[in-house]
mmCIF file of C-alpha atoms in Angstrom:
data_model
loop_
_atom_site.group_PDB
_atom_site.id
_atom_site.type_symbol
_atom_site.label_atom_id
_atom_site.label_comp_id
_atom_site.label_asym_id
_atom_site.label_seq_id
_atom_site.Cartn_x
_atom_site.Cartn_y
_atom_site.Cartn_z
ATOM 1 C CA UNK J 451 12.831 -5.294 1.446
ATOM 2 C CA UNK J 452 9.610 -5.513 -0.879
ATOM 3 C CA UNK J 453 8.872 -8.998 0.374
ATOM 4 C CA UNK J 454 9.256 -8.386 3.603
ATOM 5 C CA UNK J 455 6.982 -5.202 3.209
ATOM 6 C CA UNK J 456 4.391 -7.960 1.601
ATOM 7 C CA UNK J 457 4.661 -9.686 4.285
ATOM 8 C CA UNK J 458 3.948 -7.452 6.629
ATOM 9 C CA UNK J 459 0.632 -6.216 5.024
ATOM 10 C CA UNK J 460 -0.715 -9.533 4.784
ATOM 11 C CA UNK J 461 0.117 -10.492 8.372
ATOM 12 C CA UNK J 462 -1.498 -6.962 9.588
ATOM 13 C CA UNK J 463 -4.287 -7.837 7.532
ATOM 14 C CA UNK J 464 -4.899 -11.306 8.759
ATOM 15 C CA UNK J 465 -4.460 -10.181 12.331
ATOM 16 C CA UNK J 466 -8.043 -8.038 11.509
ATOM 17 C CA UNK J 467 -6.510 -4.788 10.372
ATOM 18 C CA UNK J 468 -7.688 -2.445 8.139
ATOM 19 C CA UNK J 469 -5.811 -1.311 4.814
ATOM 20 C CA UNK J 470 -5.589 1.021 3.044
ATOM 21 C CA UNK J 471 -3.858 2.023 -0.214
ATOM 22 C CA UNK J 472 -3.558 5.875 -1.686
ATOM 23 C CA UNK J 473 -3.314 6.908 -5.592
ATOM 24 C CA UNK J 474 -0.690 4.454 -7.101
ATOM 25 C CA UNK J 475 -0.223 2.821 -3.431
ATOM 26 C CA UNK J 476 -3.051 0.697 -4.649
ATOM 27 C CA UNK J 477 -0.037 -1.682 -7.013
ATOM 28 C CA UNK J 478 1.783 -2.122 -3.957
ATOM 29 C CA UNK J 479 -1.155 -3.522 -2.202
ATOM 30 C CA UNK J 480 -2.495 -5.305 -5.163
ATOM 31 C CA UNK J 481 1.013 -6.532 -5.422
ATOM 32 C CA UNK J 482 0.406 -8.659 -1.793
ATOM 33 C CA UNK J 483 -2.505 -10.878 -3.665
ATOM 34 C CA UNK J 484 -4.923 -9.116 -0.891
ATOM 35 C CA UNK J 485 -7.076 -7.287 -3.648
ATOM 36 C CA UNK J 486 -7.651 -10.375 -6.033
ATOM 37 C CA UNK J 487 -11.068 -10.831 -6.441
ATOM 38 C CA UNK J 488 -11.811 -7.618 -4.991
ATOM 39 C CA UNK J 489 -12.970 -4.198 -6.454
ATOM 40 C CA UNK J 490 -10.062 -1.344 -6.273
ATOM 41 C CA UNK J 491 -9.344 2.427 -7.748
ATOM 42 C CA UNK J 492 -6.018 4.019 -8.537
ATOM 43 C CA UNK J 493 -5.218 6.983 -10.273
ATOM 44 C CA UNK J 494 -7.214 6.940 -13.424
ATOM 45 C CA UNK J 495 -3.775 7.997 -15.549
ATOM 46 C CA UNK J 496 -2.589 4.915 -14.947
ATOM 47 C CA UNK J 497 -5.322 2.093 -14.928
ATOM 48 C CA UNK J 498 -4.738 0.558 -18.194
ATOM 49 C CA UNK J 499 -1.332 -0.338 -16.591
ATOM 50 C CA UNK J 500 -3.042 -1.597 -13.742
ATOM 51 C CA UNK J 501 -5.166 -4.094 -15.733
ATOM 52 C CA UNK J 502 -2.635 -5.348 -17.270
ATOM 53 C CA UNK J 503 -0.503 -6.801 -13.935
ATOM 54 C CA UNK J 504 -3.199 -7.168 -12.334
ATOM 55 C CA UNK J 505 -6.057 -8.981 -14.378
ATOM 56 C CA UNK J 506 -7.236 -10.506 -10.753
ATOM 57 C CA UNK J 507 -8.629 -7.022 -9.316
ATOM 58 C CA UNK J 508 -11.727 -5.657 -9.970
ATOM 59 C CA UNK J 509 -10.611 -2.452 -11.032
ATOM 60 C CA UNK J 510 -13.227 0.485 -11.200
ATOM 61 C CA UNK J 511 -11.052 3.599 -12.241
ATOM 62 C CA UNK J 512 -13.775 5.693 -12.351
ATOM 63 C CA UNK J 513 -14.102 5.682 -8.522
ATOM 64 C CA UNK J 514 -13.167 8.178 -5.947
ATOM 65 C CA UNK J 515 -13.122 5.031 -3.337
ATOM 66 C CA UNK J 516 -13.610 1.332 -3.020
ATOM 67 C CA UNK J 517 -14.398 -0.285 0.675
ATOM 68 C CA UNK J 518 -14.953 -4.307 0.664
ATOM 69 C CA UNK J 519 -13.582 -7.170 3.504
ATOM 70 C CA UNK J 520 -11.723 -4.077 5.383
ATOM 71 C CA UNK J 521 -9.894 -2.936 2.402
ATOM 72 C CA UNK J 522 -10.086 0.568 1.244
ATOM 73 C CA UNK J 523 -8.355 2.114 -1.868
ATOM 74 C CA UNK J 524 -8.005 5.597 -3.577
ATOM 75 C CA UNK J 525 -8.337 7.300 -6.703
ATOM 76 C CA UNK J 526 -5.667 10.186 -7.560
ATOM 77 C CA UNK J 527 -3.688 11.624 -5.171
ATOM 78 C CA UNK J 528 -5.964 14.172 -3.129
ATOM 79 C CA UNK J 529 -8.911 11.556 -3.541
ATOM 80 C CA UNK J 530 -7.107 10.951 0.374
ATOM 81 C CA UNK J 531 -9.130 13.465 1.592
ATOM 82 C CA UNK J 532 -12.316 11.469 0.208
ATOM 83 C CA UNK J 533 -11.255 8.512 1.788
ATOM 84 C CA UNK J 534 -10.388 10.476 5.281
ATOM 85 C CA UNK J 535 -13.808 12.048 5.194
ATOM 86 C CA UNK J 536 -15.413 8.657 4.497
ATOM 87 C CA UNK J 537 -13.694 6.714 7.313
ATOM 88 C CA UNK J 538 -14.270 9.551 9.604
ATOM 89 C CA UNK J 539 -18.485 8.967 8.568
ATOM 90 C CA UNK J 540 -17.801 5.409 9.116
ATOM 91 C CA UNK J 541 -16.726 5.331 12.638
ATOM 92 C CA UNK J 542 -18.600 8.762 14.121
ATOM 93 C CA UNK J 543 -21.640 9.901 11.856
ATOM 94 C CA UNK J 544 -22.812 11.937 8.761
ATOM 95 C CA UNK J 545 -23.037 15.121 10.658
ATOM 96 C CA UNK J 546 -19.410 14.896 12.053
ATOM 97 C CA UNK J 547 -18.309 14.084 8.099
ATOM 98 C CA UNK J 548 -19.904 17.164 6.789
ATOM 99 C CA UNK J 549 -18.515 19.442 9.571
ATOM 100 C CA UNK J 550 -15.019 18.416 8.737
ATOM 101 C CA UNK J 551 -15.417 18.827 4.845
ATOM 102 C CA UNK J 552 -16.926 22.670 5.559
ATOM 103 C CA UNK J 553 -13.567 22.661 7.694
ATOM 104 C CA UNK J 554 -11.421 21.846 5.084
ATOM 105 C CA UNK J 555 -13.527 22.910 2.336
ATOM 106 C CA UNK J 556 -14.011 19.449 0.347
ATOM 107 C CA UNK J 557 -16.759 18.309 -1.422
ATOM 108 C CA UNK J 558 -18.045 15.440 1.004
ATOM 109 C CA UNK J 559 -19.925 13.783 -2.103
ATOM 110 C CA UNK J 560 -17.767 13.607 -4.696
ATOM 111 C CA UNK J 561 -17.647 10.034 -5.792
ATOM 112 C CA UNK J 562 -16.443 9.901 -9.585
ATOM 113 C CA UNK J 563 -13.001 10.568 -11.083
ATOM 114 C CA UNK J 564 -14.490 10.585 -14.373
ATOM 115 C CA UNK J 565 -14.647 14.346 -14.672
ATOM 116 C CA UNK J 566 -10.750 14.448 -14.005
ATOM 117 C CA UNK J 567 -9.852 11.674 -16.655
ATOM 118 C CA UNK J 568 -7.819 12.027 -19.462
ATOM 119 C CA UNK J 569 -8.723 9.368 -22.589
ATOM 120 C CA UNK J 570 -5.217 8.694 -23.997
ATOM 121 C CA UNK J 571 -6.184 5.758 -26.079
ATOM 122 C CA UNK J 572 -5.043 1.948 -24.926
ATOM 123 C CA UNK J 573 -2.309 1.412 -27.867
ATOM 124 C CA UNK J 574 0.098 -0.296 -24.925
ATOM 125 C CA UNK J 575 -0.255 -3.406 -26.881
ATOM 126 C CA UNK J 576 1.483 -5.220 -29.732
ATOM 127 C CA UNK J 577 -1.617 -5.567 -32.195
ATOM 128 C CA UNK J 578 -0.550 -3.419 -35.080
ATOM 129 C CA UNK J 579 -3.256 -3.187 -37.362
ATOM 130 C CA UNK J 580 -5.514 -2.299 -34.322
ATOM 131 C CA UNK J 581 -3.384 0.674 -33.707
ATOM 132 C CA UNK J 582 -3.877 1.704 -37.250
ATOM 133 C CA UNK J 583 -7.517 1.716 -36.599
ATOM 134 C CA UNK J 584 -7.259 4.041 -33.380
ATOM 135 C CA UNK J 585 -4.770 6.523 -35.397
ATOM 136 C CA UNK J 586 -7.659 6.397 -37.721
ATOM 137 C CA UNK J 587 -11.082 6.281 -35.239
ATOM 138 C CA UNK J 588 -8.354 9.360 -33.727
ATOM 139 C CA UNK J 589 -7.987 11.722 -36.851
ATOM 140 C CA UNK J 590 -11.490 11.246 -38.145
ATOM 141 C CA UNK J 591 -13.399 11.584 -34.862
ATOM 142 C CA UNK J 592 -15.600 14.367 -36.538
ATOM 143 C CA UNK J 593 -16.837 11.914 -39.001
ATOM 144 C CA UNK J 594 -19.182 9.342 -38.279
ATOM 145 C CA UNK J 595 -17.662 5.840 -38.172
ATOM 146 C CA UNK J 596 -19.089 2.208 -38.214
ATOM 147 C CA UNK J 597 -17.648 -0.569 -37.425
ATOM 148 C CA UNK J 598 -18.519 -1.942 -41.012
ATOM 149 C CA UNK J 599 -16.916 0.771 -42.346
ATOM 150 C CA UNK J 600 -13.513 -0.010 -40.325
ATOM 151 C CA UNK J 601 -13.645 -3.790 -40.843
ATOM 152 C CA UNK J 602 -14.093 -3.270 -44.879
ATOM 153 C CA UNK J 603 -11.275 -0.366 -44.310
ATOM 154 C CA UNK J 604 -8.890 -2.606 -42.826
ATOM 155 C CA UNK J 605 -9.968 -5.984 -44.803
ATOM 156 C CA UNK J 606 -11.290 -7.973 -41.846
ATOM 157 C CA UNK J 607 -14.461 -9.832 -40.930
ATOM 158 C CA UNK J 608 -17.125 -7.773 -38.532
ATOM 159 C CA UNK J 609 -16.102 -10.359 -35.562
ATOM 160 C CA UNK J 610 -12.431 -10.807 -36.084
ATOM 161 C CA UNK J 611 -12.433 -7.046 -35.872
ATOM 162 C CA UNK J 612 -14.402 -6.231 -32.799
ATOM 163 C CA UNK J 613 -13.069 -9.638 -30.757
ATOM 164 C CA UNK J 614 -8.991 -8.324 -31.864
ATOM 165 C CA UNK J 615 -9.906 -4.637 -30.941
ATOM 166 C CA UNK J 616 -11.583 -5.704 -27.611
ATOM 167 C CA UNK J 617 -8.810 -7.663 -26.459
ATOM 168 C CA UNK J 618 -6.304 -5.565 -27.252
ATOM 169 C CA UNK J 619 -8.144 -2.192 -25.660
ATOM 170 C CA UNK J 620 -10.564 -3.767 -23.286
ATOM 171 C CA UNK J 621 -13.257 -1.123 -25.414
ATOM 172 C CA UNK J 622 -15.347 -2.113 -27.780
ATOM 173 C CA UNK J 623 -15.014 -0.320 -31.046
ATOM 174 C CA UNK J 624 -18.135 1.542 -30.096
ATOM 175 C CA UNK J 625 -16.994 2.699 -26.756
ATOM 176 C CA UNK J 626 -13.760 3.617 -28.219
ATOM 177 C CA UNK J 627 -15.060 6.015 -30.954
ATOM 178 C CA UNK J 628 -17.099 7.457 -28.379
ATOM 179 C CA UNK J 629 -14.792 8.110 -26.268
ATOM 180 C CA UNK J 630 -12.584 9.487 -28.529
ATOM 181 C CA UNK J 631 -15.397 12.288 -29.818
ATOM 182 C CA UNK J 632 -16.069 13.252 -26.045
ATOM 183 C CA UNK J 633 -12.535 13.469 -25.500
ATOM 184 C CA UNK J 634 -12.137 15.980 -28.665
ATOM 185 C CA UNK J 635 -15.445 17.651 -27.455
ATOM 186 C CA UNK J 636 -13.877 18.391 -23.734
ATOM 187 C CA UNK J 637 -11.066 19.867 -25.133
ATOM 188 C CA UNK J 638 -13.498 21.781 -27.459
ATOM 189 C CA UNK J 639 -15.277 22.550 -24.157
ATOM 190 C CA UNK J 640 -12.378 23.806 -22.505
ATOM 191 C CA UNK J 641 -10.543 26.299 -24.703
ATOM 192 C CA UNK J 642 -12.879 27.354 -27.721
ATOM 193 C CA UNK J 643 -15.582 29.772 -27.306
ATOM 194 C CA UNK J 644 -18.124 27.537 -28.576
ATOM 195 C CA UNK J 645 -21.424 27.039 -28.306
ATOM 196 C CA UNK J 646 -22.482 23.132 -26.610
ATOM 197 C CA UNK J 647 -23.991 23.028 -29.823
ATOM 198 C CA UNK J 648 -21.618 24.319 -32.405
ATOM 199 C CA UNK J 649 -19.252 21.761 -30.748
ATOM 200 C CA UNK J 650 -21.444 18.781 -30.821
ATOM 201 C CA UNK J 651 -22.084 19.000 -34.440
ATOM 202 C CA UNK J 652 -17.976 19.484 -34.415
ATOM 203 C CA UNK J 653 -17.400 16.282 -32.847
ATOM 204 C CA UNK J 654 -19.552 13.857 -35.173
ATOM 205 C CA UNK J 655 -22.832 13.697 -33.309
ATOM 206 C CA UNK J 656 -26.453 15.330 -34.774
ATOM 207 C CA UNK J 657 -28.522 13.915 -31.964
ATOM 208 C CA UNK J 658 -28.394 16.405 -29.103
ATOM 209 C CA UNK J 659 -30.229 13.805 -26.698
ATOM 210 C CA UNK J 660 -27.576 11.488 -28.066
ATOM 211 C CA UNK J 661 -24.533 13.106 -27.743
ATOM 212 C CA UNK J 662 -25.806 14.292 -23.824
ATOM 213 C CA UNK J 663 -26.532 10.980 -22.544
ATOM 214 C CA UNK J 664 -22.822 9.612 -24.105
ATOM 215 C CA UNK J 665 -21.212 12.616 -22.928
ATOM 216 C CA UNK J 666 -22.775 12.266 -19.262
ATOM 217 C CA UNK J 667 -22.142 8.162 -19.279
ATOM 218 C CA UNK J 668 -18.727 8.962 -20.141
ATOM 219 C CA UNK J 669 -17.562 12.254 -17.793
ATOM 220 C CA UNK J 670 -20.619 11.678 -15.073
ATOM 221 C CA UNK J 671 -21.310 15.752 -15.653
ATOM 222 C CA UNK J 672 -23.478 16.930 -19.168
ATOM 223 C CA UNK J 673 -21.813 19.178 -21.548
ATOM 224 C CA UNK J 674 -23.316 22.536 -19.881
ATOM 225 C CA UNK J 675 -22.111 20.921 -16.348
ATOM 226 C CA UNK J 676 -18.403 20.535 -17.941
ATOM 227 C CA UNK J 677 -18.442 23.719 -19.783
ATOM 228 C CA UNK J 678 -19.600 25.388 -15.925
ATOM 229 C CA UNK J 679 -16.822 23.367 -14.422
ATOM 230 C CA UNK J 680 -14.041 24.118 -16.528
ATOM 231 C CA UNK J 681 -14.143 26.647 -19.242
ATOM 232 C CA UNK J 682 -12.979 29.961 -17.935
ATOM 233 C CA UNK J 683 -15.580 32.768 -17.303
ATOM 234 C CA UNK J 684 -15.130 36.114 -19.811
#
């Protein structure tokens, strides 16, 4: 049954169709060989899975949609409604697009799934002494870390560190401590009656410039923009 549905992708597609995947759909048409070499979104929960069967794909999991050689894909489930809205600018006009996101009240420009993500931490791999070092990087986030620091920590040379680390994450030790301070500082964000201050000293940064440009590179919004967005009004 799930080679014949293959099959029938790839023949629609050859014929001059154009696909189309939604949310998850995007492993069953990366499954067909159709998106090797091409860029692609899926639901940001579960791209580190989707790297890993898939090396082939371009994924960019931070996108809302992808569009290249009449293959589309979506993010997380409702990013459908971004795709509908972008097909329906494709084939009529801008003005047509806007009218039907006042219709159905979407937000025509939204282009990131970034402010939706979740960091879990990559530790689906076997590299043990690398998870040691995220448990760590994880409980110390409010602490600043170097990568010096880890490598003399865990008894390994500066290089061996950061090549085993990247390989088995696909972060680099910076990116990954960064990530994991934003991540504590949204959830800061969200539920403590903090100031964006208060919370960025909290988190391990002193550098207000800092800590806003990491914080936008990594979410897409600045802290005040996240703190608007999400924490509850009193």
């Amino acid at each position: 049954m799930r080679q014949t549905f293959f099959v029938y992708i790839i023949r629609l597609y050859n014929s001059g169709s154009e696909i189309a995947s939604l949310c998850v759909g995007s492993f069953l048409l990366a499954s067909t060989g159709l998106l090797n070499g091409l860029k692609s979104s899926t639901h940001w929960l579960y791209s580190d899975l989707f790297r890993q069967f898939f090396p082939d794909v371009l994924l960019e999991d931070d996108k809302v949609i992808t569009f290249e050689k009449r293959i589309y894909t979506s993010g997380g489930a409702n990013s459908y409604w971004n795709l509908l809205l972008y097909i329906v600018e494709k084939y009529t006009n801008r003005e047509v697009a806007i009218k039907a996101s006042k219709f159905f009240e979407l937000d025509i420009n939204r282009n990131s799934q970034s402010p939706f993500t979740i960091f879990r931490g990559q530790k689906e791999h076997l590299d043990f002494t690398v998870i040691e070092i995220q448990e760590f990087i994880e409980k110390n986030y409010n602490s600043k870390i170097t990568v010096t620091e880890l490598a003399k920590k865990f008894n390994l040379g500066r290089r061996t560190l950061e090549r085993r680390f990247k390989k088995a994450t696909n972060n680099s030790l910076i990116q990954y401590i960064q990530r994991v301070k934003i991540e504590a500082a949204k959830n800061k964000i969200e539920l403590e009656n903090k100031t964006i201050s208060e919370i960025m000293f909290e988190v391990g940064y002193s550098d207000s410039k800092s800590y806003r440009d990491i914080f936008k590179k990594i979410t897409k919004l600045t802290p005040l923009e996240y703190k608007n967005k999400y924490r509850k009004s009193a």
